[in-house]
Each structure stands twice: as C-alpha cells, then as structure tokens.
CSV table of C-alpha atoms in Angstrom, one decimal:
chain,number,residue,atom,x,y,z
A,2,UNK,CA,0.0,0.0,0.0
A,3,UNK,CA,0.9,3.5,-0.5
A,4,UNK,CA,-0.5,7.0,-0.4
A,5,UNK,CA,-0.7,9.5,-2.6
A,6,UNK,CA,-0.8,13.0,-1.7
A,7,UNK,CA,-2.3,15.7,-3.8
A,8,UNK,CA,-1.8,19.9,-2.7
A,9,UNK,CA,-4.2,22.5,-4.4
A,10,UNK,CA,-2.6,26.6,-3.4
A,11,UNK,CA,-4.9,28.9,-4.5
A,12,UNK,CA,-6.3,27.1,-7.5
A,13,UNK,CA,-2.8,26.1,-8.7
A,14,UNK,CA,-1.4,22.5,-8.3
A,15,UNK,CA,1.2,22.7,-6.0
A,16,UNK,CA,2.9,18.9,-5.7
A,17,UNK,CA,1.8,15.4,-6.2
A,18,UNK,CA,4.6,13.2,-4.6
A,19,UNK,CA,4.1,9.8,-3.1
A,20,UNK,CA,4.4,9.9,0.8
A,21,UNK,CA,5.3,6.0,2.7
A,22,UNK,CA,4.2,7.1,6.3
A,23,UNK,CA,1.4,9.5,8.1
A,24,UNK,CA,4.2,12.5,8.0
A,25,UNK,CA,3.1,14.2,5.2
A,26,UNK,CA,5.9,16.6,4.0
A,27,UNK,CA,4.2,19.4,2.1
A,28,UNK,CA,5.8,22.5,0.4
A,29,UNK,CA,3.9,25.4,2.0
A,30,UNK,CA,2.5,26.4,5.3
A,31,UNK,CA,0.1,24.3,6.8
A,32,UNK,CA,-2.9,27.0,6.3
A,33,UNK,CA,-2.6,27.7,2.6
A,34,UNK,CA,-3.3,23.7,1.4
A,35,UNK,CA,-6.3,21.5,1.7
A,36,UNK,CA,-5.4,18.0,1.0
A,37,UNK,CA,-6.7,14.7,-0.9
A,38,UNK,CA,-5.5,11.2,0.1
A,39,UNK,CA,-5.9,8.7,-2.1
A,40,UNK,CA,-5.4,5.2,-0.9
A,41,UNK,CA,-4.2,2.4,-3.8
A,42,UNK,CA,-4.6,-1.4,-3.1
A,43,UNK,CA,-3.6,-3.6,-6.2
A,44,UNK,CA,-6.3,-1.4,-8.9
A,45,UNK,CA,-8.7,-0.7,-6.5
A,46,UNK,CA,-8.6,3.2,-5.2
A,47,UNK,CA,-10.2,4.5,-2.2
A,48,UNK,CA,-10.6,8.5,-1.4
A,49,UNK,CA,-11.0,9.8,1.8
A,50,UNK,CA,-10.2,13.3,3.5
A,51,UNK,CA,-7.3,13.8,6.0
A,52,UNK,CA,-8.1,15.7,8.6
A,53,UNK,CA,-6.0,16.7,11.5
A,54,UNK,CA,-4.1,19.8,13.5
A,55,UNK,CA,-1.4,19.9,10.8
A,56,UNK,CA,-3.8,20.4,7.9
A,57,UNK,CA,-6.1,23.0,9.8
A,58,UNK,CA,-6.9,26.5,7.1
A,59,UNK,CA,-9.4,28.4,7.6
A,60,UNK,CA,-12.3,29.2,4.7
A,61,UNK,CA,-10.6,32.4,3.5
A,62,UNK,CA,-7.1,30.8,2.5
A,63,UNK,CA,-8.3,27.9,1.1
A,64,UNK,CA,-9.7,27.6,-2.3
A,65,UNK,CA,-11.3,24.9,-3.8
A,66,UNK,CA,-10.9,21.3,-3.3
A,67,UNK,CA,-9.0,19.8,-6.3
A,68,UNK,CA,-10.4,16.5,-6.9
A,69,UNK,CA,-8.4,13.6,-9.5
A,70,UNK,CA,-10.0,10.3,-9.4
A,71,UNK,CA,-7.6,8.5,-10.4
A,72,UNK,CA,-5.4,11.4,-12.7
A,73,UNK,CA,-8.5,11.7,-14.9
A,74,UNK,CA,-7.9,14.4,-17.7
A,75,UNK,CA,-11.0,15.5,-19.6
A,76,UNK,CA,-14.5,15.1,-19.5
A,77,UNK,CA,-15.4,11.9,-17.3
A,78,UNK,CA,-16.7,9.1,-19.8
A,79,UNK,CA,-20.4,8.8,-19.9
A,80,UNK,CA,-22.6,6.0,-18.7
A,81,UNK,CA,-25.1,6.7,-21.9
A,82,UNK,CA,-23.2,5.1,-24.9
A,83,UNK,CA,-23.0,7.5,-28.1
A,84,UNK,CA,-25.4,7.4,-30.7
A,85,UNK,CA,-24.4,6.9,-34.0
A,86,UNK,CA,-25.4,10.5,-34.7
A,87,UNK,CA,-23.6,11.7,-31.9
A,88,UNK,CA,-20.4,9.5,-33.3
A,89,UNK,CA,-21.0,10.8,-37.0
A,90,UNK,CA,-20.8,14.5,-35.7
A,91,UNK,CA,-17.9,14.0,-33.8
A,92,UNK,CA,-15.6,12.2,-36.3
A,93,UNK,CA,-16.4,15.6,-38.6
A,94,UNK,CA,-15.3,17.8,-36.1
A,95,UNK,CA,-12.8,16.1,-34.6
A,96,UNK,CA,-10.7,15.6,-38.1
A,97,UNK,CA,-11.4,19.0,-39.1
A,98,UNK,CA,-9.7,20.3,-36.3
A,99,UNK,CA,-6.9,17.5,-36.7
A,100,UNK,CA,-6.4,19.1,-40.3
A,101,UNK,CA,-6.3,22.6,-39.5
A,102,UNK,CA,-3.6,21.9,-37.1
A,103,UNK,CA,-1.5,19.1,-39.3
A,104,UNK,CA,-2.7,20.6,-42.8
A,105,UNK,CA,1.0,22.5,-43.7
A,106,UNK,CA,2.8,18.8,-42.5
A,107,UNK,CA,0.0,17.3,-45.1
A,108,UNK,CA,1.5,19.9,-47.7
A,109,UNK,CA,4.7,19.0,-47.5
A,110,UNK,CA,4.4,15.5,-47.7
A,111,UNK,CA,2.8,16.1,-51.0
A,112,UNK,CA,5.3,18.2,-52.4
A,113,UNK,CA,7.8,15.5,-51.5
A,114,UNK,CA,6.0,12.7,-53.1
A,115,UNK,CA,5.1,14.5,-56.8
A,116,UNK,CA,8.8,16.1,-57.1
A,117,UNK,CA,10.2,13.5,-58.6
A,118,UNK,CA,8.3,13.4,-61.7
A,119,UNK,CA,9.1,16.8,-62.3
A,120,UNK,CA,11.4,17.9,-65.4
A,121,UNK,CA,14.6,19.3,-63.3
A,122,UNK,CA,15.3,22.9,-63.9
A,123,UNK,CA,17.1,25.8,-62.2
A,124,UNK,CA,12.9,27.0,-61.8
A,125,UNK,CA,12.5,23.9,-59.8
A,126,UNK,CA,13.0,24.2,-56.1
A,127,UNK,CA,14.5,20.5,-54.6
A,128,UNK,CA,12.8,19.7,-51.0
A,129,UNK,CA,15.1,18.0,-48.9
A,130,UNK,CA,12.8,17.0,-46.2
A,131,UNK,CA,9.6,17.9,-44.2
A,132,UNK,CA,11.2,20.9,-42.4
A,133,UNK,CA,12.8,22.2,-44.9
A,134,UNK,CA,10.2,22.0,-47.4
A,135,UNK,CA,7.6,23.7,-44.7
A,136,UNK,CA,10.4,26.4,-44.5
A,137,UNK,CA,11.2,26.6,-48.5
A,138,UNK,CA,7.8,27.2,-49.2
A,139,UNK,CA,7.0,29.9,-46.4
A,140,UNK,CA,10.0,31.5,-48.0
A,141,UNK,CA,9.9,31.7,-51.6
A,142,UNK,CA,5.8,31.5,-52.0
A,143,UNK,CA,4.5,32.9,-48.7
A,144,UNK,CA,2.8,31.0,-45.2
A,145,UNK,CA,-0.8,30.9,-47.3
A,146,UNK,CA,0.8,28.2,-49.5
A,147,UNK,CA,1.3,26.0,-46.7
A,148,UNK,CA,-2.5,26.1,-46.5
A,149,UNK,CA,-3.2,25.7,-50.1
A,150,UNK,CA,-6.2,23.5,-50.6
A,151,UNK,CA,-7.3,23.4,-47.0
A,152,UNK,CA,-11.2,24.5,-47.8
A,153,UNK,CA,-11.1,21.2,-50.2
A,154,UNK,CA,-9.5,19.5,-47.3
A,155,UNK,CA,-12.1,20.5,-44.8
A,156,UNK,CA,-14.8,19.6,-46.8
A,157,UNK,CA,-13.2,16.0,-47.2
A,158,UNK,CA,-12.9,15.2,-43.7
A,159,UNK,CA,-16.5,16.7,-43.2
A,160,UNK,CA,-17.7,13.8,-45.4
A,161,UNK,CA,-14.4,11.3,-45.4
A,162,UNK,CA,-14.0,10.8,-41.3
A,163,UNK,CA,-17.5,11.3,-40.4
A,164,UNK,CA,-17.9,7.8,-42.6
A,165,UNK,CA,-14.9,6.0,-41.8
A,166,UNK,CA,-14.9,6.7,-38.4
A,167,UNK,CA,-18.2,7.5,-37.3
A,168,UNK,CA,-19.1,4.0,-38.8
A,169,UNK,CA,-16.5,1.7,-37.7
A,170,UNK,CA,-18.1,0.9,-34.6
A,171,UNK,CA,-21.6,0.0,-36.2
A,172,UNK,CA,-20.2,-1.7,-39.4
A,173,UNK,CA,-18.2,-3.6,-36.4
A,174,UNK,CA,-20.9,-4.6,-34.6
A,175,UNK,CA,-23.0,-6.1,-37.6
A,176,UNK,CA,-20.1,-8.1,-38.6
A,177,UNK,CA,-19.5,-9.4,-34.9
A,178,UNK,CA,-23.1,-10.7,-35.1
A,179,UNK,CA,-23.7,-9.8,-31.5
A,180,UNK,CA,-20.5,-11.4,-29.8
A,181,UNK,CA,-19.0,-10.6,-26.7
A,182,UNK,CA,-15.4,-11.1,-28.3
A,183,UNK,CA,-14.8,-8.5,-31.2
A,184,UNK,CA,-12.0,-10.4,-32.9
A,185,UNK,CA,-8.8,-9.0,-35.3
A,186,UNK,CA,-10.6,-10.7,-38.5
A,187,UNK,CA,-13.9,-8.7,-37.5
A,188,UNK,CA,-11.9,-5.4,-36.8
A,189,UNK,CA,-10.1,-5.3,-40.2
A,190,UNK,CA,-13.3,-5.8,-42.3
A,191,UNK,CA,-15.0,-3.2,-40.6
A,192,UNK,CA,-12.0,-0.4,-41.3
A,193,UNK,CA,-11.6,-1.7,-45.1
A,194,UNK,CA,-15.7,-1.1,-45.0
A,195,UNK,CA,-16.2,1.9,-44.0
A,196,UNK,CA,-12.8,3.1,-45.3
A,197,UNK,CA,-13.3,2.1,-48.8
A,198,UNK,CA,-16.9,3.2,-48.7
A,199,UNK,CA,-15.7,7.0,-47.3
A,200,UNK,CA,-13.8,7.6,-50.3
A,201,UNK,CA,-17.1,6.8,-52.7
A,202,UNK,CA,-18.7,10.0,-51.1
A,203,UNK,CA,-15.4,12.2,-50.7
A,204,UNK,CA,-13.2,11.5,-53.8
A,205,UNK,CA,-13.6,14.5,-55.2
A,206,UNK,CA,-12.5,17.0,-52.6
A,207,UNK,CA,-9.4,14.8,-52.1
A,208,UNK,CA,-9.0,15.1,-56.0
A,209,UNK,CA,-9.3,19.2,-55.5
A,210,UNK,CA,-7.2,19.2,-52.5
A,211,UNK,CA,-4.3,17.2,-54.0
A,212,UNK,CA,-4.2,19.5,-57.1
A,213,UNK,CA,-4.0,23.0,-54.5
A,214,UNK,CA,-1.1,21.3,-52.6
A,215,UNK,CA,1.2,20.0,-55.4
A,216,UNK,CA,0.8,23.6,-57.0
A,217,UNK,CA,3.9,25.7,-56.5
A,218,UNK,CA,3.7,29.0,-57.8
A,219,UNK,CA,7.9,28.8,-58.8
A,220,UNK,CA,7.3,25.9,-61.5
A,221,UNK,CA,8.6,27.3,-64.4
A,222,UNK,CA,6.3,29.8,-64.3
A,223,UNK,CA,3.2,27.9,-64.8
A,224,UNK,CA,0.0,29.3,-63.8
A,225,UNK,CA,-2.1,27.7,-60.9
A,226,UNK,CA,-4.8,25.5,-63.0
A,227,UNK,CA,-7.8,26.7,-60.4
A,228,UNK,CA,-8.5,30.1,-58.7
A,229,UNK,CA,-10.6,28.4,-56.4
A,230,UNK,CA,-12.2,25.6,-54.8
A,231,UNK,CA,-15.5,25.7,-56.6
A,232,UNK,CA,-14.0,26.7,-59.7
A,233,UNK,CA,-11.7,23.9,-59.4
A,234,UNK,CA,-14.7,21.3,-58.9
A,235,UNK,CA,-16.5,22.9,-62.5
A,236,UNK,CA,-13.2,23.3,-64.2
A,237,UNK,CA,-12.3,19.3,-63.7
A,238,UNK,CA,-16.4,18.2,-64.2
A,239,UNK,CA,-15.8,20.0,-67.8
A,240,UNK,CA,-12.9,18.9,-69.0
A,241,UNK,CA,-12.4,16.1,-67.4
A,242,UNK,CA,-15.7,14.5,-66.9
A,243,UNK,CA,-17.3,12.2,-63.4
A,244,UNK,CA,-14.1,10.4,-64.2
A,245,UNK,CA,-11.8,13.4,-63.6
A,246,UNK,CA,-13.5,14.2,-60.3
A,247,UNK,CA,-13.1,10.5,-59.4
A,248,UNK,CA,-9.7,9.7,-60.5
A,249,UNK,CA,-7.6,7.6,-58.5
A,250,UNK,CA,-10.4,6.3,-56.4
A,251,UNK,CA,-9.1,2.6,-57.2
A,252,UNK,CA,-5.5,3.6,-55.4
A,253,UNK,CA,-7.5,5.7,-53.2
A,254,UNK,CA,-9.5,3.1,-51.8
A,255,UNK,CA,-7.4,0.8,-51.0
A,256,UNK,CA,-5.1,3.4,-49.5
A,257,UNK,CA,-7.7,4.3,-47.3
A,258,UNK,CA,-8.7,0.8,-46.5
A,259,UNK,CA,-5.4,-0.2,-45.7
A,260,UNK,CA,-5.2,3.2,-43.8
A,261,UNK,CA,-8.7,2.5,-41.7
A,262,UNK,CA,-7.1,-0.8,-40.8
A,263,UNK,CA,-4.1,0.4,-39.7
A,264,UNK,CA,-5.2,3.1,-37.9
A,265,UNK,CA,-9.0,2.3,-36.5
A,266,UNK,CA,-8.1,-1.0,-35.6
A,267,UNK,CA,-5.0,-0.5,-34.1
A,268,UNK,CA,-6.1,2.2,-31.8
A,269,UNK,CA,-8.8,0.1,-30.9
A,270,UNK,CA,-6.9,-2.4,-30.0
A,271,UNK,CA,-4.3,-0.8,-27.9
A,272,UNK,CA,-7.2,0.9,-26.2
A,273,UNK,CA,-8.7,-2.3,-25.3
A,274,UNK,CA,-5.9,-3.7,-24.0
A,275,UNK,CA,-4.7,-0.7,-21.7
A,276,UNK,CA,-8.2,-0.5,-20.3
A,277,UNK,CA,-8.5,-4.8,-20.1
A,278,UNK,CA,-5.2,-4.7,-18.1
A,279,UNK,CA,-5.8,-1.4,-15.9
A,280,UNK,CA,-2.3,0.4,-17.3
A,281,UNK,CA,-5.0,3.6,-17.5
A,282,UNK,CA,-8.2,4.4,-17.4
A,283,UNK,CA,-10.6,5.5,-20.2
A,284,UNK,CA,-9.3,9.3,-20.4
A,285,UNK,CA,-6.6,11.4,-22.4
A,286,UNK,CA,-3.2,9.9,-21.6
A,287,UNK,CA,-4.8,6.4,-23.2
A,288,UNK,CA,-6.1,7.6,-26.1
A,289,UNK,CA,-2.9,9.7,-26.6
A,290,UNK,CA,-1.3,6.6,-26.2
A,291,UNK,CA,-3.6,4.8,-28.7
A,292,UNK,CA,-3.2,7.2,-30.9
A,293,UNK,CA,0.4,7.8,-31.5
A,294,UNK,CA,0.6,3.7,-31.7
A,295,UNK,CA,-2.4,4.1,-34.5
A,296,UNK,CA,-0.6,6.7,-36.5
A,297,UNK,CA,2.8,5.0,-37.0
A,298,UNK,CA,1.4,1.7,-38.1
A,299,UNK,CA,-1.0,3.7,-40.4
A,300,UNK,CA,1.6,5.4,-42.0
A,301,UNK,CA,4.0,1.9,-42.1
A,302,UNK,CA,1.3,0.3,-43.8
A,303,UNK,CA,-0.3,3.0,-46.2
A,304,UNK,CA,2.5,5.1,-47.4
A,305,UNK,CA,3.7,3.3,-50.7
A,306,UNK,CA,-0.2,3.3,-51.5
A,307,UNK,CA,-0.2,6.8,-50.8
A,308,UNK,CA,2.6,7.9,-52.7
A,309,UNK,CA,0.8,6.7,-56.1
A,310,UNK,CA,-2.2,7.7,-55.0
A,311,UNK,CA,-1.1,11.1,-55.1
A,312,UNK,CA,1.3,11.1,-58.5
A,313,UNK,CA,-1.9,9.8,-60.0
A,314,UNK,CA,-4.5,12.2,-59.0
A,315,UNK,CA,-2.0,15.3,-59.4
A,316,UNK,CA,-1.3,13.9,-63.3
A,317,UNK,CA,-2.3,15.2,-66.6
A,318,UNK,CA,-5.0,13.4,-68.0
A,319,UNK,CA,-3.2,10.5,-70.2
A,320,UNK,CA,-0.2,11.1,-68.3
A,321,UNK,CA,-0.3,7.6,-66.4
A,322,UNK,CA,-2.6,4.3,-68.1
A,323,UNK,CA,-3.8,3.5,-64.5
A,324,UNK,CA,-2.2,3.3,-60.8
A,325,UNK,CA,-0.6,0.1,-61.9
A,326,UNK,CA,1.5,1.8,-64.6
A,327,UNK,CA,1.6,4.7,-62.7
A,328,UNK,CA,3.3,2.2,-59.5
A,329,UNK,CA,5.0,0.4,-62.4
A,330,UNK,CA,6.8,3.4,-63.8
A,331,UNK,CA,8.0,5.1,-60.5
A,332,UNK,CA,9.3,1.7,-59.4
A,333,UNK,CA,11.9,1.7,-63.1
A,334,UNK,CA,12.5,5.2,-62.7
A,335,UNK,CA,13.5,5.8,-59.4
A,336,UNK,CA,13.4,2.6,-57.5
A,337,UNK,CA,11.6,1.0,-54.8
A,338,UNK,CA,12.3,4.0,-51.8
A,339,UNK,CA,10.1,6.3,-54.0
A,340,UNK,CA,7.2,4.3,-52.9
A,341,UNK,CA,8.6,5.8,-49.2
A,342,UNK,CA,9.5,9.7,-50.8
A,343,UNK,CA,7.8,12.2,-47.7
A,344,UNK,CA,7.9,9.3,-45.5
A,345,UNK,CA,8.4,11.7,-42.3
A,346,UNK,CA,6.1,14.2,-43.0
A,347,UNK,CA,3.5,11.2,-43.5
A,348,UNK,CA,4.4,10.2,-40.2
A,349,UNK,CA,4.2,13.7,-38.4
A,350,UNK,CA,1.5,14.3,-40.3
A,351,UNK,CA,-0.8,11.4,-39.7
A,352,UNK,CA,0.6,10.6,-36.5
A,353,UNK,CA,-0.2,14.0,-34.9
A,354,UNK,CA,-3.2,13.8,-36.7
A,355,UNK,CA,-4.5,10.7,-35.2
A,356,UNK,CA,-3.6,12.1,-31.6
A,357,UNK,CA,-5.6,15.3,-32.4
A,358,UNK,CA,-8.1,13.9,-33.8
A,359,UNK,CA,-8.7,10.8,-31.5
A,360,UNK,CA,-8.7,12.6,-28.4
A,361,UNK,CA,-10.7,15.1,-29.5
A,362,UNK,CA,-12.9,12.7,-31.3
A,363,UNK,CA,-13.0,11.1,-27.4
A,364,UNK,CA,-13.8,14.7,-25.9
A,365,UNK,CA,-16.3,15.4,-28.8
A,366,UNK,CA,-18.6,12.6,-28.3
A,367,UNK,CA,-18.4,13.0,-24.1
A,368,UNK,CA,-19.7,16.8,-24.5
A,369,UNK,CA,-22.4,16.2,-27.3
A,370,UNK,CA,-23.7,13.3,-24.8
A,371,UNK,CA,-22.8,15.6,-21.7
A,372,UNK,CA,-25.2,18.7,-23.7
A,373,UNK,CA,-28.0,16.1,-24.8
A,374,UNK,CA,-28.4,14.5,-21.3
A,375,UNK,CA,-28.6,18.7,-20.1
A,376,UNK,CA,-30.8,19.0,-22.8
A,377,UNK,CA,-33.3,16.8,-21.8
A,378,UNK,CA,-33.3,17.0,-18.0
A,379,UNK,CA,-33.7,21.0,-18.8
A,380,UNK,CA,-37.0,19.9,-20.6
C-alpha cells in the first residue's frame, strides 16, 4: 500500500509526490493547502479526507478542493453510450480540427512525393525534407501556401471521417453478429468497410485538394490550373468528366482501406488492451497513447499506397494508363524508396493527426452526450 498525496494553493497544483508514512511533507505552510488522500490497493482506489491539526486553514485561505480520481484528464466518460449520430458528428469535427492543425505537415508531404516526376530545372525548387520543405515554401511562396487546398481539405474530412470513423463501430458490430469477443478478422473488415466506402462519397474533394497542394507558384512559371475551390470542382467536371472528379479512387480506396485498418483498428486495439489490463483508465493519456501507436502503423502500412495515389491524382489526363502503370513506372524510374518519398512528414502528419483527432474525437462525443443529457433533464 501506498499514499498519494495531492496539494491544491490557491487554485494552482502545488505537488503530487508519493508519501510512505502518516508524516506528510508538504511545500507550504500548513494553512494555505487542503489536502486529498488517495489510498491504492492492487487497482482498486479509495478516497478519503485527511483531517487533523497539521492540515487545519481556515475558509478564507483555502480555495477549492481539487479533486483527481484516479489522474482523470478530460471530460469523465459517460454511462449513456454515443449514438451513432452523436459519433457521425464527432468524427467531422474532430478531423477538421486535426487538419487545420497538421494541414501544412499534409503539404509538405505532398510536395515531397510529386517532385520527382518533375522535369529538373534551375525553376524547380528541390525539398530535402519535411522541415525544410515547410520552410522553402514559407519563403519563396508565402505561409498561405502552406494552406493551399485546405477548404477542399475540410470539406473531405467533413464527409471522409464522419464515414470512416463514425461508422467503424456499427459496421463492427453487424459483422461481430452480437458477440462478446470482437475479434482482429472482425476489426479489419469493418475499417476496409467503411474506409473504402468514405472515399465513394469524398473523392472528389481529395481530387481538389491534392491539385491546390502539389501547385507551386515557382514551376517554371506555370499558372495555378484553379482560382478556387469551386472553380476547381466545375473546371475538372468540364474537362475532365465524373471520371476526372473520381480519379484515383481505385488507389484511393485501398489506401484508405489499408489506412482505416491500420489506424481504427490498431487504436482500438491498444485501447482495449490498456483498459482490459488497468495500465489507464478510459481518459486522455490512453487515447494519446492509442493514438500515437495508430498513426505509426497507419503510416508503415499505407504510405507506398499513398505515394501513387497522389502522383496519380496530381497527373495530366493521359499522363499515367492507370495506378498500376503509374506504380509500375516510379518503381523503373527511381526505384523502390520512392514508394517511401515524404515518408516523415507522413508520419508527423498522420501521427499528430491521429492524436488530435482521436482525443478530440474522445472529448467530442463526451460533451455532445454531456449537452444532450442537459438538454433533456432542462425539458
């Protein structure tokens, strides 16, 4: 057994320090702290109050009691399970955010991956790596390029996440066929489900963003294709036909499969087993956790997929046959690491995306239950 011993000053945390006896050494005078004890057996955690002449104070020098059951960060989780509303809305709120704060990393990584099938000329700026791309850009074309594309790529995540996502634990649960015991089998057809199926709906936008982000205003001269995002959407409908607006979608899809597996599933997983084996509880550190684990294999699994992907829907029409001759061509031209080319950013990018956007996705559904529960005990 030990104790642990938790100081609130004047609204501040003062000191959390394990104590092994009753003599509780504490950092300030005895009347400026009110104190918690919290009493750990094995996993099981009792609170009580300590009370006695060293922690007398009267009401005007102490403030309120700080209260930590068991280091929770966050909202509390709810006893009332999400809808699948209430996980639909979340997801599309949650990424959006993720991309607003990742969406320059995203950037880079796609300058990184088209470069090489550039023509080389003294016009055309080399990126060396994620940082230095971020900062070559900034320089030479201003901080807006950074965030070239970004109203394309909230509208994608408005429609791409909110399916891929908000879905996974539905799609999950028809496939489980009411078991207790989700299994890996179960978990990985559910992500290729509802990750294949986002990309039906969102294709488009990630055609549009793609095109905004591999733009740089030093190639050669050439003039930016679109002045904006609608235009953009018209400008590829008439020229290029439904096929324009969808193209890529067979590279895209299973990139995005692969990506839902690697990502959904594994942060699922690693959830599951930190809660199943009491290393946390169900609050931010473990979904941080979760999520950093998610992200890396995401990006391990998905990046060669998402290098042609992106060479492919950044092309001229005709340009490539397909995604196979498209794979087929980078492989004799530059070898097999171009299937890896922006391989950091994508990991920066889509693993401090998946933290964002998982533990806000975790936050977003506990206040949307948190304001409907207020809702209806208001009415």
């Amino acid at each position: 057994m030990f104790y642990l011993l938790l100081v609130r000053l004047k609204s501040k945390p003062l000191l959390c320090k394990f104590v092994s006896s009753h003599n509780f050494a504490v950092a300030a005078s005895s009347s400026q702290v009110t104190t918690l004890l919290q009493v750990r057996l094995k996993s099981q955690l009792c609170c009580k109050f300590v009370s006695s002449h060293n922690f007398a104070a009267s009401s005007s020098q102490v403030t309120t009691l700080l209260f930590l059951k068991d280091n929770m960060v966050g909202l509390q989780p709810m006893k009332t399970p999400p809808s699948l509303g209430i996980k639909i809305a979340s997801a599309g709120m949650a990424a959006c955010f993720a991309d607003l704060i990742t969406f320059p990393l995203d950037t880079a990584k796609v300058r990184l991956q088209v470069q090489g099938e550039q023509i080389l000329s003294q016009a055309i700026i080399r990126y060396r790596g994620v940082f230095s791309t971020i900062l070559t850009m900034a320089r030479t074309e201003g901080p807006r390029s950074l965030y070239s594309g970004l109203v394309a790529g909230l509208q994608r995540q408005a429609c791409f996440a909110s399916i891929r996502i908000g879905l996974y634990d539905s799609v999950k649960e028809i496939y489980a066929h009411g078991a207790e015991t989700v299994g890996l089998g179960t978990r990985i057809l559910a992500g290729g489900t509802t990750g294949a199926l986002s990309v039906l709906v969102a294709q488009p936008t990630d055609v549009v963003k793609v095109r905004f982000q591999a733009y740089s205003r030093l190639s050669g001269g050439a003039q930016c294709r679109y002045s904006g995002t609608m235009q953009a959407y018209r400008t590829i409908w008439h020229t290029e036909g439904v096929r324009g607006l969808w193209k890529g979608m067979l590279p895209n899809v299973t990139r995005n499969a692969i990506v839902n597996c690697g990502e959904l599933v594994t942060y699922d997983i690693i959830k599951e087993s930190i809660l199943k084996y009491n290393l946390m509880t169900d609050n931010t550190p473990c979904h941080f956790v979760s999520a950093f684990g998610a992200g890396f294999c995401a990006t391990v699994v998905a990046s060669p997929v998402d290098v042609v992907k992106t060479r492919y829907m950044n092309s001229e029409p005709g340009y490539y046959r397909g995604a196979l001759d498209c794979a087929t061509r980078m492989y004799k031209k530059e070898g097999v690491m171009a299937f890896y080319k922006g391989f950091t950013p994508s990991f920066l990018r889509l693993g401090s995306w998946s933290i964002v956007m998982f533990v806000s996705f975790e936050q977003c559904k506990r206040a949307l239950i948190l304001a409907k529960n207020t809702l209806v005990d208001f009415h």
